[in-house]
């Protein structure tokens, strides 16, 4: 896989005309994550360990992180 030689701002190798980061980057990263999970599961199985796959979900955003407190009504 030639993912390392493709820059994020280069044109996508799928010839869509889009930048790689807007087209196929996320798909390629997902494939790499799945391959790493398979490899780590194989190693864990050989060692007799139970392995949970890494979560690909982003942590939940804190909704009130940047909001100002509500004004008090007198």
Coordinates of C-alpha atoms in Angstrom, one line a residue:
X1 CA 0.0 0.0 0.0
X2 CA 1.5 3.4 -1.0
X3 CA -0.4 5.5 1.6
X4 CA 2.8 6.9 3.0
X5 CA 3.9 8.4 -0.3
X6 CA 0.6 10.2 -0.8
X7 CA 0.4 13.7 0.8
X8 CA -2.9 14.9 2.3
X9 CA -3.1 17.8 -0.1
X10 CA -2.1 15.8 -3.2
X11 CA -4.6 14.8 -5.8
X12 CA -6.3 11.5 -4.9
X13 CA -4.9 8.5 -6.7
X14 CA -8.5 7.3 -7.6
X15 CA -8.5 10.1 -10.2
X16 CA -11.6 11.8 -8.8
X17 CA -9.9 15.2 -9.1
X18 CA -10.4 15.8 -5.3
X19 CA -7.7 16.2 -2.7
X20 CA -6.7 12.9 -1.0
X21 CA -7.8 14.2 2.4
X22 CA -11.3 15.0 1.1
X23 CA -11.7 11.8 -0.9
X24 CA -10.1 8.5 0.1
X25 CA -8.0 9.3 3.2
X26 CA -10.6 8.2 5.7
X27 CA -11.3 5.0 3.8
X28 CA -7.6 4.1 3.7
X29 CA -7.2 4.8 7.4
X30 CA -10.2 2.6 8.2
X31 CA -8.6 -0.3 6.2
X32 CA -5.4 0.2 8.1
X33 CA -7.2 0.1 11.5
X34 CA -9.0 -3.1 10.5
X35 CA -5.7 -4.7 9.4
X36 CA -4.1 -3.7 12.7
X37 CA -7.0 -5.1 14.7
X38 CA -6.8 -8.4 12.8
X39 CA -3.0 -8.6 13.4
X40 CA -3.4 -7.8 17.1
X41 CA -6.2 -10.4 17.4
X42 CA -4.0 -13.0 15.8
X43 CA -1.1 -12.3 18.3
X44 CA -3.6 -12.3 21.2
X45 CA -5.1 -15.6 20.1
X46 CA -1.6 -17.2 20.0
X47 CA -0.9 -15.9 23.5
X48 CA -4.3 -17.0 24.7
X49 CA -5.5 -13.5 25.6
X50 CA -8.8 -11.9 24.9
X51 CA -8.5 -8.7 22.8
X52 CA -11.1 -6.1 22.2
X53 CA -10.8 -4.2 18.9
X54 CA -9.8 -0.5 19.1
X55 CA -12.8 1.8 18.9
X56 CA -12.9 3.9 15.8
X57 CA -15.6 6.2 17.2
X58 CA -14.7 9.7 18.3
X59 CA -15.3 10.6 21.9
X60 CA -18.5 12.5 22.5
X61 CA -18.1 16.3 22.3
X62 CA -18.9 18.3 25.3
X63 CA -21.9 20.4 24.3
X64 CA -21.5 23.2 26.9
X65 CA -17.7 23.6 26.6
X66 CA -17.7 27.0 24.9
X67 CA -21.1 28.4 25.9
X68 CA -21.4 31.4 28.2
X69 CA -23.5 30.9 31.4
X70 CA -27.1 32.1 31.1
X71 CA -27.8 35.5 32.5
X72 CA -29.7 35.5 35.8
X73 CA -33.1 37.1 35.8
X74 CA -33.7 39.4 38.7

